[in-house]
Amino acid sequence: MAKVWVDEASCIGCEACVDELPDVFQMKDGKATVVNPEGASLDEIKEVAEACPTESIKVEE
């Protein structure tokens, strides 16, 4: 299983990941956080990670 996390130091809280995958990401204190890494397919999570404007979403296989 892949490890998915958000680098909160670089996250700008744009909510793009939350909008795309609300079952995986949620906002906490103005930053995105992973609440359920199994809430979407790995391909979907990678796609959202690539779209993150600050490259704050990390995926380690």
Coordinates of N, CA and C in Angstrom, one line a residue:
M1 N 0.8 -1.2 0.0 CA 0.0 0.0 0.0 C 0.9 1.2 0.0
A2 N 0.5 2.2 -0.8 CA 1.3 3.5 -0.9 C 1.1 4.3 0.4
K3 N 2.1 5.1 0.7 CA 2.0 6.1 1.8 C 1.6 7.4 1.1
V4 N 0.6 8.1 1.6 CA 0.2 9.4 1.1 C 0.1 10.4 2.3
W5 N 0.7 11.6 2.1 CA 0.7 12.6 3.1 C 0.8 14.0 2.4
V6 N 0.5 15.0 3.2 CA 0.6 16.4 2.8 C 1.6 17.1 3.6
D7 N 2.5 17.8 2.9 CA 3.5 18.6 3.5 C 2.8 19.9 3.9
E8 N 2.5 20.0 5.2 CA 1.7 21.1 5.7 C 2.5 22.4 5.6
A9 N 3.8 22.3 5.6 CA 4.6 23.6 5.6 C 4.5 24.3 4.2
S10 N 4.3 23.5 3.1 CA 4.2 24.1 1.8 C 2.7 24.2 1.3
C11 N 1.8 23.6 2.0 CA 0.4 23.6 1.6 C -0.1 25.0 1.8
I12 N -0.8 25.6 0.7 CA -1.4 26.9 0.8 C -2.9 26.9 1.1
G13 N -3.4 25.7 1.3 CA -4.9 25.6 1.6 C -5.8 26.0 0.5
C14 N -5.4 25.7 -0.8 CA -6.3 26.1 -1.9 C -7.5 25.1 -2.0
E15 N -7.5 24.0 -1.4 CA -8.6 23.0 -1.3 C -8.8 22.3 -2.6
A16 N -7.9 22.4 -3.6 CA -8.1 21.7 -4.9 C -8.2 20.2 -4.6
C17 N -7.3 19.6 -3.7 CA -7.4 18.2 -3.5 C -8.7 17.8 -2.8
V18 N -9.1 18.6 -1.9 CA -10.4 18.3 -1.2 C -11.6 18.4 -2.1
D19 N -11.5 19.3 -3.1 CA -12.6 19.4 -4.1 C -12.6 18.1 -5.0
E20 N -11.5 17.6 -5.3 CA -11.4 16.5 -6.2 C -11.6 15.1 -5.5
L21 N -11.0 15.0 -4.3 CA -11.1 13.7 -3.6 C -11.5 14.0 -2.1
P22 N -12.7 14.3 -1.9 CA -13.1 14.6 -0.5 C -13.1 13.4 0.5
D23 N -13.1 12.2 -0.1 CA -13.0 11.0 0.7 C -11.6 10.7 1.2
V24 N -10.6 11.4 0.6 CA -9.2 11.2 0.9 C -8.7 12.4 1.7
F25 N -9.0 13.6 1.2 CA -8.4 14.8 1.8 C -9.5 15.7 2.5
Q26 N -9.1 16.3 3.6 CA -10.0 17.3 4.3 C -9.1 18.4 4.8
M27 N -9.8 19.5 5.0 CA -9.0 20.7 5.6 C -9.0 20.6 7.1
K28 N -7.9 21.0 7.6 CA -7.7 21.1 9.1 C -6.8 22.3 9.4
D29 N -7.3 23.2 10.1 CA -6.6 24.4 10.4 C -6.0 25.1 9.2
G30 N -6.8 25.2 8.1 CA -6.4 25.9 6.9 C -5.5 25.1 6.0
K31 N -5.2 23.9 6.3 CA -4.2 23.1 5.5 C -4.9 21.8 5.2
A32 N -4.6 21.2 4.0 CA -5.1 19.9 3.6 C -4.4 18.8 4.5
T33 N -5.2 17.8 4.8 CA -4.6 16.6 5.5 C -5.3 15.3 4.9
V34 N -4.6 14.2 5.0 CA -5.1 13.0 4.5 C -5.9 12.3 5.6
V35 N -7.1 12.0 5.3 CA -8.0 11.4 6.3 C -8.3 9.9 6.0
N36 N -8.2 9.6 4.7 CA -8.4 8.2 4.3 C -7.7 7.9 3.0
P37 N -6.4 7.4 3.1 CA -5.6 7.1 1.9 C -6.2 6.1 1.0
E38 N -7.2 5.3 1.5 CA -7.8 4.3 0.7 C -9.1 4.7 0.2
G39 N -9.4 6.0 0.2 CA -10.7 6.6 -0.2 C -10.8 6.8 -1.7
A40 N -9.7 6.5 -2.4 CA -9.7 6.6 -3.9 C -8.6 5.7 -4.4
S41 N -8.6 5.5 -5.7 CA -7.5 4.6 -6.3 C -6.2 5.4 -6.2
L42 N -5.1 4.6 -6.3 CA -3.8 5.2 -6.2 C -3.6 6.1 -7.5
D43 N -4.1 5.8 -8.6 CA -4.0 6.6 -9.8 C -4.7 7.9 -9.6
E44 N -5.9 7.9 -9.0 CA -6.6 9.2 -8.7 C -5.8 10.1 -7.8
I45 N -5.3 9.5 -6.7 CA -4.5 10.2 -5.8 C -3.2 10.8 -6.4
K46 N -2.6 10.0 -7.3 CA -1.4 10.5 -8.0 C -1.8 11.7 -8.9
E47 N -2.9 11.6 -9.6 CA -3.4 12.7 -10.5 C -3.6 14.0 -9.7
V48 N -4.2 13.9 -8.5 CA -4.4 15.1 -7.7 C -3.1 15.6 -7.2
A49 N -2.2 14.7 -6.8 CA -0.9 15.1 -6.3 C -0.1 15.9 -7.4
E50 N -0.2 15.4 -8.6 CA 0.5 16.1 -9.7 C -0.2 17.5 -10.0
A51 N -1.4 17.6 -9.7 CA -2.1 18.9 -9.9 C -2.0 19.9 -8.8
C52 N -1.4 19.5 -7.7 CA -1.2 20.4 -6.5 C -0.3 21.5 -6.9
P53 N -0.7 22.7 -6.8 CA 0.1 23.9 -7.2 C 1.4 24.0 -6.4
T54 N 1.5 23.5 -5.2 CA 2.7 23.6 -4.5 C 3.4 22.3 -4.3
E55 N 2.9 21.3 -5.0 CA 3.5 19.9 -4.9 C 3.6 19.4 -3.4
S56 N 2.6 19.8 -2.7 CA 2.6 19.4 -1.2 C 2.1 18.0 -1.0
I57 N 1.4 17.4 -1.9 CA 0.9 16.0 -1.7 C 2.0 15.1 -2.1
K58 N 2.3 14.2 -1.2 CA 3.4 13.2 -1.4 C 2.8 11.8 -1.5
V59 N 3.3 11.1 -2.5 CA 2.9 9.7 -2.6 C 4.2 8.8 -2.7
E60 N 4.3 7.9 -1.8 CA 5.5 7.0 -1.8 C 5.0 5.6 -1.9
E61 N 5.4 4.9 -3.0 CA 5.0 3.5 -3.3 C 5.9 2.5 -2.7

